[in-house]
Short mmCIF file of C-alpha atoms and ligand atoms in Angstrom, two decimals:
data_model
loop_
_atom_site.label_atom_id
_atom_site.label_comp_id
_atom_site.label_asym_id
_atom_site.label_seq_id
_atom_site.Cartn_x
_atom_site.Cartn_y
_atom_site.Cartn_z
CA MET A 88 -22.17 -19.89 3.44
CA SER A 89 -23.21 -22.58 5.55
CA ARG A 90 -20.78 -25.05 3.66
CA ARG A 91 -17.59 -22.83 4.71
CA ARG A 92 -19.29 -22.21 8.23
CA ARG A 93 -18.80 -26.24 8.70
CA ILE A 94 -15.60 -26.40 7.10
CA ARG A 95 -14.34 -23.57 9.72
CA ILE A 96 -15.84 -25.43 12.68
CA GLY A 97 -14.17 -28.70 11.11
CA LEU A 98 -10.96 -27.01 11.18
CA LYS A 99 -11.07 -26.05 14.53
CA GLY A 100 -12.38 -29.70 15.87
CA LYS A 101 -9.63 -31.18 13.66
CA LEU A 102 -7.14 -29.61 14.74
CA SER A 103 -7.72 -29.71 18.39
CA LEU A 104 -8.53 -33.61 18.56
CA LEU A 105 -4.89 -34.27 16.39
CA LEU A 106 -3.18 -32.38 19.22
CA ALA A 107 -5.32 -33.99 21.73
CA LEU A 108 -4.58 -37.50 20.36
CA LEU A 109 -0.89 -36.83 19.66
CA LEU A 110 -0.53 -35.99 23.13
CA ALA A 111 -2.22 -38.62 24.22
CA ALA A 112 -0.27 -41.27 21.93
CA VAL A 113 2.78 -39.58 23.32
CA VAL A 114 1.41 -40.51 26.92
CA ALA A 115 0.43 -43.91 26.15
CA ALA A 116 3.83 -44.63 24.29
CA LEU A 117 5.69 -43.64 27.23
CA SER A 118 3.59 -45.39 29.60
CA ALA A 119 4.07 -48.60 27.91
CA GLN A 120 7.85 -48.05 27.96
CA ALA A 121 7.73 -47.40 31.64
CA LEU A 122 5.07 -49.97 32.73
CA SER A 123 7.31 -52.56 30.77
CA GLY A 124 10.15 -51.33 32.40
CA ILE A 125 8.42 -51.90 35.86
CA ARG A 126 7.42 -55.43 34.53
CA ASP A 127 11.26 -56.26 33.92
CA ASP A 128 12.42 -54.72 37.24
CA GLN A 129 10.06 -56.94 38.81
CA GLN A 130 10.65 -59.99 36.72
CA GLU A 131 14.68 -59.68 37.49
CA ARG A 132 14.11 -58.99 41.17
CA LEU A 133 11.97 -61.89 41.48
CA GLU A 134 14.37 -64.26 39.79
CA ARG A 135 17.48 -62.78 41.79
CA THR A 136 15.36 -63.82 44.87
CA PHE A 137 14.72 -66.98 44.15
CA ALA A 138 18.18 -67.68 42.76
CA ARG A 139 19.47 -66.85 46.16
CA GLN A 140 17.11 -68.77 47.97
CA ALA A 141 17.24 -71.94 45.87
CA GLU A 142 21.13 -71.59 46.23
CA ALA A 143 19.97 -71.53 50.29
CA ALA A 144 17.91 -74.62 49.81
CA ASN A 145 20.27 -76.63 48.00
CA LEU A 146 22.95 -75.69 50.80
CA ARG A 147 20.44 -76.67 53.69
CA VAL A 148 19.53 -79.67 51.84
CA ARG A 149 22.64 -80.99 50.58
CA GLU A 150 24.33 -80.57 54.56
CA ALA A 151 21.34 -82.77 55.81
CA PHE A 152 22.04 -85.01 53.24
CA LEU A 153 25.84 -85.46 54.03
CA THR A 154 25.61 -85.30 57.69
CA GLY A 155 22.69 -87.53 58.00
CA GLU A 156 22.39 -91.45 57.32
CA ARG A 157 24.14 -92.87 54.25
CA VAL A 158 20.61 -93.61 52.42
CA GLU A 159 19.62 -93.13 48.62
CA ALA A 160 18.04 -89.90 47.83
CA LYS A 161 14.54 -90.84 47.43
CA PRO A 162 14.02 -92.22 50.96
CA PHE A 163 16.26 -89.47 52.44
CA MET A 164 13.67 -87.15 51.28
CA GLU A 165 10.49 -89.34 52.47
CA LYS A 166 12.17 -88.96 55.35
CA ASN A 167 13.74 -85.49 55.80
CA GLY A 168 11.37 -83.61 53.67
CA GLN A 169 8.78 -82.49 55.94
CA ARG A 170 11.07 -81.48 58.64
CA LEU A 171 13.73 -79.80 56.00
CA ALA A 172 10.34 -77.88 54.49
CA VAL A 173 9.38 -76.18 57.70
CA ASP A 174 13.38 -75.51 58.11
CA LEU A 175 13.46 -74.03 54.51
CA GLY A 176 10.16 -72.29 55.04
CA GLU A 177 11.37 -70.33 58.35
CA LEU A 178 14.61 -69.78 56.26
CA SER A 179 13.16 -68.53 53.26
CA GLY A 180 10.57 -66.36 54.76
CA MET A 181 8.24 -68.03 52.23
CA PRO A 182 5.72 -71.21 52.24
CA VAL A 183 8.16 -74.07 50.94
CA THR A 184 7.15 -77.94 49.51
CA LEU A 185 9.66 -80.63 48.92
CA TYR A 186 9.53 -82.95 46.36
CA ASP A 187 11.76 -86.19 45.76
CA THR A 188 13.31 -87.26 42.29
CA ASP A 189 10.18 -88.57 41.26
CA GLY A 190 8.08 -85.51 41.53
CA VAL A 191 6.25 -87.37 45.18
CA LEU A 192 5.59 -84.54 47.57
CA ALA A 193 8.02 -85.21 50.25
CA GLY A 194 7.19 -82.72 52.93
CA THR A 195 5.59 -78.85 53.07
CA SER A 196 5.77 -75.93 55.31
CA LEU A 197 2.10 -75.10 54.66
CA PRO A 198 -0.68 -76.12 56.69
CA ILE A 199 -2.55 -78.05 53.95
CA GLN A 200 -1.48 -79.56 51.03
CA PRO A 201 -0.68 -77.28 48.07
CA ARG A 202 -3.25 -77.92 45.42
CA THR A 203 -1.35 -76.85 42.32
CA ASP A 204 -0.43 -79.82 39.90
CA ALA A 205 3.06 -78.96 39.27
CA SER A 206 4.14 -82.36 37.13
CA ASP A 207 4.72 -79.99 34.26
CA ALA A 208 6.92 -77.83 36.16
CA LEU A 209 8.69 -80.85 37.79
CA ALA A 210 9.28 -82.48 34.48
CA TYR A 211 11.48 -79.39 33.86
CA THR A 212 13.16 -79.76 37.20
CA ALA A 213 13.93 -83.53 36.78
CA GLN A 214 16.24 -82.14 33.65
CA GLY A 215 17.99 -79.79 36.01
CA VAL A 216 16.19 -76.47 35.08
CA SER A 217 13.86 -74.70 37.59
CA ALA A 218 10.59 -73.23 36.32
CA TYR A 219 7.80 -71.01 37.23
CA ILE A 220 3.90 -71.66 37.86
CA THR A 221 1.60 -68.45 38.34
CA GLU A 222 -1.88 -68.86 38.98
CA GLY A 223 -3.87 -65.48 39.80
CA ASP A 224 -1.49 -63.68 42.25
CA ALA A 225 0.22 -66.67 43.39
CA LEU A 226 3.42 -67.69 41.86
CA LEU A 227 5.45 -70.75 42.04
CA TYR A 228 8.94 -71.19 41.66
CA LEU A 229 10.51 -74.60 41.37
CA ALA A 230 14.17 -75.57 41.67
CA PRO A 231 16.11 -78.69 41.38
CA LEU A 232 18.32 -79.62 44.28
CA TYR A 233 21.71 -81.41 43.91
CA ASN A 234 24.43 -82.91 45.79
CA ALA A 235 27.25 -82.75 43.26
CA ASP A 236 25.62 -84.42 39.92
CA GLN A 237 23.14 -86.62 42.10
CA GLN A 238 19.81 -84.95 42.18
CA LEU A 239 18.04 -84.79 45.64
CA GLY A 240 14.60 -83.59 44.52
CA THR A 241 12.82 -80.20 43.69
CA VAL A 242 12.17 -77.39 46.24
CA GLN A 243 8.91 -75.32 45.63
CA PHE A 244 8.70 -71.72 46.80
CA HIS A 245 5.38 -70.01 47.09
CA ALA A 246 5.64 -66.40 46.36
CA SER A 247 2.65 -64.02 46.67
CA LEU A 248 2.50 -61.22 43.58
CA ALA A 249 0.04 -59.37 45.22
CA GLU A 250 1.78 -56.47 46.47
CA GLN A 251 3.71 -56.45 42.68
CA ASN A 252 0.28 -56.64 40.87
CA ALA A 253 -1.03 -54.14 42.85
CA PHE A 254 1.87 -51.44 42.50
CA TYR A 255 1.90 -52.45 38.47
CA GLU A 256 -1.88 -51.71 38.30
CA ARG A 257 -1.60 -48.40 40.47
CA ILE A 258 0.87 -47.46 38.38
CA ARG A 259 -1.26 -48.60 34.91
CA ASP A 260 -4.17 -46.40 36.46
CA LEU A 261 -1.95 -43.60 36.83
CA PHE A 262 -0.94 -43.57 33.39
CA LEU A 263 -4.13 -44.34 32.33
CA TYR A 264 -5.94 -41.24 34.30
CA ALA A 265 -3.05 -39.18 32.93
CA GLY A 266 -3.22 -39.96 29.55
CA LEU A 267 -7.01 -39.40 29.98
CA ALA A 268 -6.37 -35.80 31.51
CA VAL A 269 -3.81 -34.93 28.63
CA LEU A 270 -6.31 -36.12 26.16
CA ALA A 271 -9.00 -33.51 27.53
CA GLY A 272 -6.56 -31.04 28.34
CA GLY A 273 -4.98 -31.28 25.19
CA PHE A 274 -7.90 -30.91 23.50
CA LEU A 275 -9.32 -28.06 25.11
CA ILE A 276 -5.92 -25.89 24.75
CA GLY A 277 -5.59 -27.12 21.07
CA TYR A 278 -9.33 -25.45 20.61
CA LEU A 279 -8.74 -22.31 22.56
CA TYR A 280 -5.55 -21.99 20.57
CA VAL A 281 -7.12 -22.86 17.22
CA HIS A 282 -10.16 -20.69 18.15
CA ARG A 283 -7.96 -17.81 18.52
CA GLN A 284 -6.36 -18.03 15.09
CA VAL A 285 -9.77 -19.20 13.24
CA ASN A 286 -10.91 -15.70 14.84
CA VAL A 287 -7.77 -14.12 13.12
CA ILE A 288 -8.25 -15.83 9.95
CA ARG A 289 -11.99 -15.06 9.94
CA ARG A 290 -10.80 -10.99 10.36
CA LEU A 291 -8.75 -11.51 7.42
CA ASN A 292 -11.96 -13.15 5.69
CA ARG A 293 -13.71 -10.00 6.72
CA ALA A 294 -11.39 -7.46 5.37
CA ALA A 295 -11.50 -9.54 1.83
CA GLN A 296 -15.14 -9.21 1.75
CA GLN A 297 -14.81 -5.69 2.52
CA ILE A 298 -12.63 -5.05 -0.28
CA GLY A 299 -14.85 -7.25 -2.45
CA ARG A 300 -17.39 -4.45 -1.68
CA GLY A 301 -15.08 -1.30 -2.89
CA ASP A 302 -14.80 -0.72 0.68
CA TYR A 303 -10.74 -0.27 0.83
CA LEU A 304 -8.71 -0.87 4.05
CA SER A 305 -7.44 2.18 6.01
CA ARG A 306 -4.65 -0.13 7.99
CA PRO A 307 -4.00 -3.73 8.27
CA PRO A 308 -6.77 -6.02 9.49
CA VAL A 309 -4.59 -7.68 11.87
CA ARG A 310 -1.13 -6.86 13.43
CA ARG A 311 1.07 -9.80 14.53
CA ARG A 312 4.54 -11.10 13.96
CA ASP A 313 3.72 -14.21 12.25
CA GLU A 314 2.57 -15.46 8.68
CA LEU A 315 -1.03 -14.57 9.39
CA GLY A 316 0.25 -10.84 10.18
CA GLU A 317 2.08 -10.87 6.94
CA LEU A 318 -0.57 -12.20 4.86
CA ALA A 319 -2.99 -9.29 6.88
CA ASP A 320 -0.24 -6.96 5.38
CA GLY A 321 -0.32 -8.22 2.05
CA ILE A 322 -4.21 -8.13 1.89
CA TYR A 323 -3.90 -4.43 3.43
CA ASP A 324 -1.03 -3.66 0.58
CA MET A 325 -3.61 -5.55 -1.82
CA SER A 326 -6.47 -3.46 -0.85
CA GLY A 327 -3.89 -0.30 -1.17
CA SER A 328 -3.12 -1.28 -5.10
CA ILE A 329 -6.69 -1.88 -6.03
CA SER A 330 -7.91 1.03 -4.58
CA THR A 331 -5.42 3.02 -6.20
CA SER A 332 -6.31 1.22 -9.64
CA VAL A 333 -9.71 1.63 -9.29
CA SER A 334 -9.43 5.10 -8.74
CA GLN A 335 -7.34 5.75 -12.10
CA LEU A 336 -10.00 3.51 -13.49
CA ASN A 337 -12.80 5.48 -12.51
CA ALA A 338 -10.86 8.92 -13.59
CA GLU A 339 -10.34 7.54 -16.70
CA LYS A 340 -13.90 6.79 -17.25
CA ARG A 341 -14.72 10.02 -16.09
CA LYS A 342 -12.25 11.74 -18.69
CA LEU A 343 -13.47 9.46 -21.42
CA MET A 344 -17.27 10.09 -20.67
CA GLU A 345 -16.31 14.10 -20.53
CA ALA A 346 -14.53 13.53 -24.07
CA ILE A 347 -17.55 11.68 -25.37
CA ALA A 348 -20.08 14.67 -24.01
CA ARG A 349 -17.79 16.56 -25.36
CA LEU A 350 -17.46 14.99 -28.85
CA SER A 351 -21.38 14.23 -29.03
CA GLU A 352 -22.12 18.16 -28.06
CA LEU A 353 -19.47 19.04 -30.75
CA GLU A 354 -21.04 16.74 -33.40
CA ARG A 355 -24.29 18.21 -32.51
CA GLN A 356 -23.30 21.92 -32.73
CA GLN A 357 -21.13 20.78 -36.56
CA LYS A 358 -24.57 19.47 -37.59
CA GLN A 359 -26.45 22.34 -36.56
CA PHE A 360 -24.13 24.86 -38.04
CA ILE A 361 -24.34 23.07 -41.31
CA GLY A 362 -27.76 22.87 -41.29
CA ASN A 363 -28.28 26.52 -40.40
CA ILE A 364 -25.27 27.93 -42.65
CA SER A 365 -27.22 25.91 -45.61
CA HIS A 366 -30.03 27.55 -44.66
CA GLU A 367 -28.38 30.92 -44.59
CA LEU A 368 -26.66 30.64 -47.74
CA LYS A 369 -30.00 30.05 -49.24
CA THR A 370 -31.50 32.93 -48.72
CA PRO A 371 -29.42 35.42 -50.68
CA LEU A 372 -29.16 32.88 -53.28
CA THR A 373 -32.26 32.75 -54.05
CA SER A 374 -32.50 36.68 -54.30
CA ILE A 375 -29.76 36.53 -56.61
CA ARG A 376 -31.36 33.72 -59.02
CA ALA A 377 -34.72 35.67 -58.66
CA TYR A 378 -33.08 38.87 -60.20
CA ALA A 379 -31.10 36.92 -62.82
CA ASP A 380 -34.58 35.26 -63.86
CA LEU A 381 -36.21 39.09 -64.01
CA LEU A 382 -33.33 40.53 -65.89
CA GLU A 383 -33.52 37.96 -68.43
CA MET A 384 -37.21 38.46 -68.96
CA TYR A 385 -36.83 42.49 -68.60
CA GLY A 386 -33.40 42.95 -69.48
CA ASP A 387 -33.69 46.68 -70.65
CA ASP A 388 -35.97 48.03 -68.11
CA PRO A 389 -33.22 50.29 -66.60
CA GLU A 390 -35.07 50.74 -63.19
CA LEU A 391 -34.94 46.90 -62.81
CA LEU A 392 -31.31 47.21 -63.79
CA ALA A 393 -30.55 49.69 -60.92
CA LYS A 394 -32.45 47.58 -58.29
CA ALA A 395 -31.11 44.46 -59.68
CA ARG A 396 -27.35 45.69 -59.50
CA GLU A 397 -28.01 47.13 -56.03
CA ARG A 398 -29.65 43.93 -54.63
CA ILE A 399 -27.49 41.16 -56.51
CA GLY A 400 -24.23 43.56 -55.01
CA MET A 401 -26.02 43.62 -51.56
CA GLU A 402 -26.75 39.95 -51.35
CA ALA A 403 -23.33 38.72 -52.89
CA ALA A 404 -21.60 40.72 -50.20
CA ARG A 405 -23.75 39.13 -47.84
CA LEU A 406 -23.01 35.57 -48.88
CA TYR A 407 -19.06 37.08 -48.71
CA GLU A 408 -19.28 37.73 -45.70
CA LEU A 409 -21.14 34.44 -44.62
CA VAL A 410 -18.88 32.29 -46.30
CA GLU A 411 -16.04 34.08 -44.79
CA LYS A 412 -17.01 33.72 -40.97
CA ALA A 413 -18.13 30.50 -41.41
CA LEU A 414 -15.06 29.50 -42.84
CA GLN A 415 -13.71 31.27 -40.20
CA LEU A 416 -15.21 29.68 -37.36
CA SER A 417 -15.48 26.17 -38.46
CA ALA A 418 -11.61 26.26 -39.13
CA MET A 419 -11.30 27.70 -35.25
CA ASP A 420 -13.57 24.84 -34.00
CA VAL A 421 -11.68 21.96 -36.22
CA TYR A 422 -8.15 22.87 -36.05
CA ASP A 423 -6.09 24.81 -33.30
CA PHE A 424 -5.37 28.01 -35.22
CA GLU A 425 -1.78 29.20 -33.90
CA THR A 426 -2.39 32.73 -32.86
CA ARG A 427 0.65 34.82 -33.15
CA SER A 428 0.49 37.00 -30.10
CA GLU A 429 2.74 39.80 -29.83
CA GLN A 430 2.87 43.20 -27.74
CA VAL A 431 0.60 45.70 -29.28
CA GLU A 432 0.02 49.15 -28.92
CA LEU A 433 -3.29 49.41 -28.36
CA ALA A 434 -4.01 53.10 -29.15
CA PRO A 435 -3.43 53.57 -32.71
CA LEU A 436 -4.80 50.17 -33.41
CA LEU A 437 -7.97 51.33 -31.86
CA SER A 438 -7.79 54.74 -33.47
CA GLU A 439 -7.51 53.03 -36.93
CA ALA A 440 -10.34 50.93 -35.72
CA ALA A 441 -13.01 53.84 -35.18
CA GLU A 442 -11.34 55.44 -38.30
CA ARG A 443 -12.57 52.38 -40.40
CA ILE A 444 -16.04 52.13 -38.61
CA ARG A 445 -16.48 56.16 -39.37
CA VAL A 446 -17.54 56.14 -43.05
CA LYS A 447 -20.29 53.53 -42.19
CA ALA A 448 -21.53 55.41 -39.19
CA ASP A 449 -21.33 58.81 -41.08
CA ALA A 450 -23.81 56.88 -43.91
CA ALA A 451 -26.11 55.89 -40.94
CA GLY A 452 -25.82 59.21 -39.01
CA ILE A 453 -24.34 57.85 -36.02
CA ARG A 454 -21.47 59.97 -34.09
CA VAL A 455 -18.25 57.77 -33.36
CA GLU A 456 -16.35 58.77 -30.30
CA SER A 457 -12.90 57.33 -28.92
CA GLN A 458 -11.67 57.77 -25.51
CA LEU A 459 -8.08 56.24 -25.58
CA GLN A 460 -5.09 56.12 -23.15
CA GLY A 461 -1.75 54.63 -24.14
CA GLY A 462 -1.33 51.12 -23.07
CA ILE A 463 0.51 47.44 -24.43
CA VAL A 464 -1.45 44.34 -24.73
CA TRP A 465 -0.84 40.74 -25.55
CA ALA A 466 -2.64 39.72 -28.70
CA ASP A 467 -2.70 38.92 -32.38
CA PRO A 468 -3.14 42.46 -34.19
CA ASP A 469 -5.23 41.16 -36.95
CA ASN A 470 -7.47 39.35 -34.40
CA LEU A 471 -7.86 42.06 -32.14
CA MET A 472 -8.47 44.42 -35.47
CA HIS A 473 -11.57 42.07 -36.58
CA ILE A 474 -12.69 41.63 -32.59
CA VAL A 475 -12.75 45.58 -32.28
CA LEU A 476 -14.47 46.16 -35.98
CA ASN A 477 -17.50 43.31 -35.53
CA LEU A 478 -17.90 44.88 -32.10
CA LEU A 479 -18.06 48.79 -33.87
CA ASP A 480 -19.73 47.13 -36.58
CA ASN A 481 -22.63 45.51 -34.73
CA ALA A 482 -22.86 49.07 -32.47
CA VAL A 483 -23.26 50.86 -35.46
CA LYS A 484 -25.91 48.59 -36.98
CA TYR A 485 -27.72 48.24 -34.05
CA ASN A 486 -27.95 51.96 -33.38
CA VAL A 487 -30.99 54.56 -33.98
CA PRO A 488 -30.52 57.65 -36.36
CA GLY A 489 -28.20 60.57 -34.39
CA GLY A 490 -26.94 57.82 -31.85
CA LYS A 491 -23.27 57.58 -30.82
CA VAL A 492 -20.61 54.60 -30.35
CA THR A 493 -17.96 55.19 -27.87
CA LEU A 494 -14.64 53.34 -28.12
CA SER A 495 -12.56 53.26 -25.10
CA ASN A 496 -10.15 51.78 -23.18
CA ARG A 497 -8.86 51.44 -19.32
CA GLN A 498 -6.49 49.16 -17.16
CA ALA A 499 -7.94 46.63 -14.92
CA SER A 500 -6.66 43.40 -12.91
CA GLY A 501 -8.02 40.26 -13.53
CA ASP A 502 -9.57 37.77 -11.36
CA ASP A 503 -5.93 36.20 -10.46
CA GLY A 504 -4.53 39.63 -9.82
CA SER A 505 -2.86 40.05 -13.20
CA ALA A 506 -2.93 43.12 -14.87
CA ARG A 507 -5.43 43.25 -17.91
CA MET A 508 -6.73 45.89 -20.24
CA ILE A 509 -10.29 46.57 -20.66
CA VAL A 510 -11.36 47.81 -24.46
CA GLU A 511 -15.30 48.96 -24.25
CA VAL A 512 -17.80 49.26 -27.06
CA ALA A 513 -20.40 51.25 -25.86
CA ASP A 514 -23.51 52.82 -28.04
CA THR A 515 -27.18 54.51 -27.74
CA GLY A 516 -28.87 51.84 -29.66
CA ILE A 517 -31.87 49.60 -29.56
CA GLY A 518 -30.35 47.31 -26.87
CA ILE A 519 -30.56 43.68 -26.64
CA PRO A 520 -33.80 42.10 -24.68
CA PRO A 521 -33.11 40.40 -21.62
CA GLU A 522 -34.14 37.02 -22.40
CA ALA A 523 -31.82 37.14 -25.72
CA GLN A 524 -28.89 38.48 -23.75
CA ALA A 525 -27.37 34.85 -22.99
CA ARG A 526 -27.61 33.37 -26.29
CA ILE A 527 -26.17 36.77 -28.35
CA PHE A 528 -22.31 34.80 -28.51
CA ASP A 529 -23.82 31.53 -29.90
CA PRO A 530 -23.34 30.55 -33.75
CA PHE A 531 -26.50 32.07 -35.95
CA PHE A 532 -28.40 33.42 -33.00
CA THR A 533 -29.93 36.79 -34.12
CA VAL A 534 -32.12 38.71 -31.57
CA SER A 535 -34.98 38.78 -34.41
CA GLY A 536 -34.79 37.53 -38.01
CA ASP A 537 -36.46 40.53 -39.33
CA ARG A 538 -34.40 43.17 -37.46
CA SER A 539 -30.94 41.56 -38.77
CA ARG A 540 -32.00 40.64 -42.35
CA ALA A 541 -32.67 44.30 -42.61
CA THR A 542 -29.15 45.19 -41.41
CA GLY A 543 -27.64 42.39 -43.24
CA GLY A 544 -26.62 40.29 -40.03
CA THR A 545 -25.36 36.82 -40.03
CA GLY A 546 -25.60 35.84 -36.37
CA LEU A 547 -22.09 35.09 -36.84
CA GLY A 548 -20.33 38.31 -35.73
CA LEU A 549 -20.24 37.88 -32.03
CA SER A 550 -19.78 34.06 -32.04
CA LEU A 551 -16.46 34.58 -34.25
CA VAL A 552 -15.74 37.52 -31.88
CA ARG A 553 -15.79 34.90 -28.52
CA SER A 554 -13.49 32.55 -30.02
CA LEU A 555 -10.88 35.10 -31.33
CA ALA A 556 -10.88 36.51 -27.87
CA GLU A 557 -10.46 33.37 -26.30
CA LYS A 558 -7.90 31.89 -28.09
CA GLN A 559 -5.56 35.10 -27.26
CA GLY A 560 -6.14 34.69 -23.79
CA GLY A 561 -8.64 37.21 -23.07
CA ALA A 562 -12.67 37.33 -22.76
CA VAL A 563 -15.54 39.30 -24.35
CA ARG A 564 -18.90 39.89 -22.57
CA LEU A 565 -22.07 41.97 -22.90
CA ALA A 566 -21.22 44.46 -19.75
CA GLU A 567 -24.79 46.23 -19.87
CA SER A 568 -27.80 46.41 -22.25
CA GLY A 569 -30.97 48.01 -22.42
CA PRO A 570 -33.38 50.24 -24.16
CA SER A 571 -30.98 52.74 -24.13
CA GLY A 572 -28.08 51.35 -25.62
CA SER A 573 -25.31 48.38 -25.13
CA ARG A 574 -22.02 47.95 -23.75
CA PHE A 575 -19.55 45.15 -24.81
CA ALA A 576 -16.03 44.65 -22.59
CA LEU A 577 -13.44 43.07 -24.43
CA GLU A 578 -10.65 41.99 -21.58
CA LEU A 579 -7.19 41.35 -22.65
CA PRO A 580 -3.82 39.96 -21.41
CA VAL A 581 -1.44 42.83 -21.22
CA ALA A 582 1.70 40.43 -20.83
CA ALA A 583 2.45 37.15 -22.22
CA PRO A 584 1.41 33.85 -19.92
CA ALA A 585 4.24 32.65 -18.38
CA ARG A 586 5.45 29.49 -20.36
CA GLU A 587 5.15 31.67 -23.87
CA SER A 588 7.44 34.72 -22.36
P1 ADP B 1133 -25.28 39.74 -36.79
O1 ADP B 1133 -24.27 39.47 -37.84
O2 ADP B 1133 -26.81 39.46 -36.83
O3 ADP B 1133 -24.78 41.21 -36.09
P2 ADP B 1133 -23.70 38.87 -34.23
O4 ADP B 1133 -23.35 37.56 -33.87
O5 ADP B 1133 -22.89 39.84 -34.27
O6 ADP B 1133 -24.71 38.55 -35.42
O7 ADP B 1133 -25.21 39.50 -33.16
C1 ADP B 1133 -26.12 38.33 -32.52
C2 ADP B 1133 -27.58 39.13 -32.60
O8 ADP B 1133 -26.93 40.20 -31.26
C3 ADP B 1133 -27.62 40.24 -33.06
O9 ADP B 1133 -28.59 39.93 -34.20
C4 ADP B 1133 -28.49 41.46 -32.90
O10 ADP B 1133 -29.61 41.25 -32.52
C5 ADP B 1133 -27.32 41.40 -31.63
N1 ADP B 1133 -26.78 42.50 -31.30
C6 ADP B 1133 -25.35 42.34 -31.44
N2 ADP B 1133 -24.62 43.64 -30.97
C7 ADP B 1133 -25.47 44.20 -30.72
C8 ADP B 1133 -25.74 45.64 -30.21
N3 ADP B 1133 -24.76 46.14 -30.30
N4 ADP B 1133 -26.83 46.57 -29.92
C9 ADP B 1133 -28.28 45.56 -30.25
N5 ADP B 1133 -28.14 44.22 -30.28
C10 ADP B 1133 -27.00 43.76 -30.78
#
């Protein structure tokens, strides 16, 4: 973290310094150019001035030489040097000193003799070339004096460079201050500008960290019309796609977890089912085996024979029922049974079911009543018969002698407003204890082992009824139950669901 912060500060400092140095370098380059231009210009002007003055001095000295006495150059200079120097001083407006051809001082307009040693420069003028000597702010210009090819001597002008140098230094200082100001200003402006950009980068960074925490963006972190803006849009788009992918992954994970939970529940139920059914199968088999053993020993006992026939028949029937129901139940759990639903005229089917149960009911001294209405349901007729028979069978089994079973049907509307048909099986039997009511549809659940055993129940009937009812878009529930009897309600769709029609 601290490393990152250092880099960020460095970036600000570095970029601003770079900008400031660049600007300062530009100012320095421009200043150097301008200063050298000024120097050249000053030099050129001086040279022109001196050349003009040398020309004028030449004219004046030559005129004096030609119009005066006929003497050699050296005595001429010796004699006229001082006067000519003063003349030339007035003429040029500068102090002037004259030398003869041997470089000996011949005269000067200065109040005192010049102290500068001009011998090197005089050697140049002896060869006909002009020369400069600079000493601090003072500049000496020496030029040869001629009459045709004959050298008369050397003229030396004393000029002061103080003004020029002062001007040059003023300009140089100006550039220096301007350079420093540009350096400071450039750094400041650069710093402020980079600071703003870095702030934008910080916001983008914060947005990236926010996405990292799983808190996705609701809008781009920055709105700009440059590369940083494009980056912000990119981060926003990325956040959107990550969010979508993550929620898809989460949804899939949830589905997977649900599927795993369903599978383990199914596995648990199957294990329980197998355990239960093995146990249930063993009871009648034990009974049958016991009678077989008894018959082997006392095969000629007519009383035992009659009892054994009855018990073995009963146990075999129980075994058969158990196996058949178990097979049906497990098949429905494992395979998605295709129910062949169709439009079924309800009243005839219910009448037939009532007739089929009547034999058993009569034997138990129980009356069966029907209160039927016409109507059509959408169901598999075989399954429907199975459901109704199971409900009627229970109503008889768990009834009391002299009791009554009522089978009825009526129109109703479902939760979604669709037309439904309700088939009700009511009895005046022993009822179901409240604590058992929620579990009677579970496989192998019986209210009390003894009671069920006595009536030959397996605890699979209602479980099968519920599976069959739900397979054809219906539902079954215990509508009410108490000491004076129970009422089961089967709800069925009246028409085929939209996708089947
Ligand atoms: P069973 O084969 O034992 O009848 P069911 O699944 O049909 O199994 O019923 C489960 C339990 O619900 C029964 O053991 C019984 O105690 C109770 N039961 C079912 N129907 C009735 C009813 N009409 N009256 C009283 N008890 C009932």
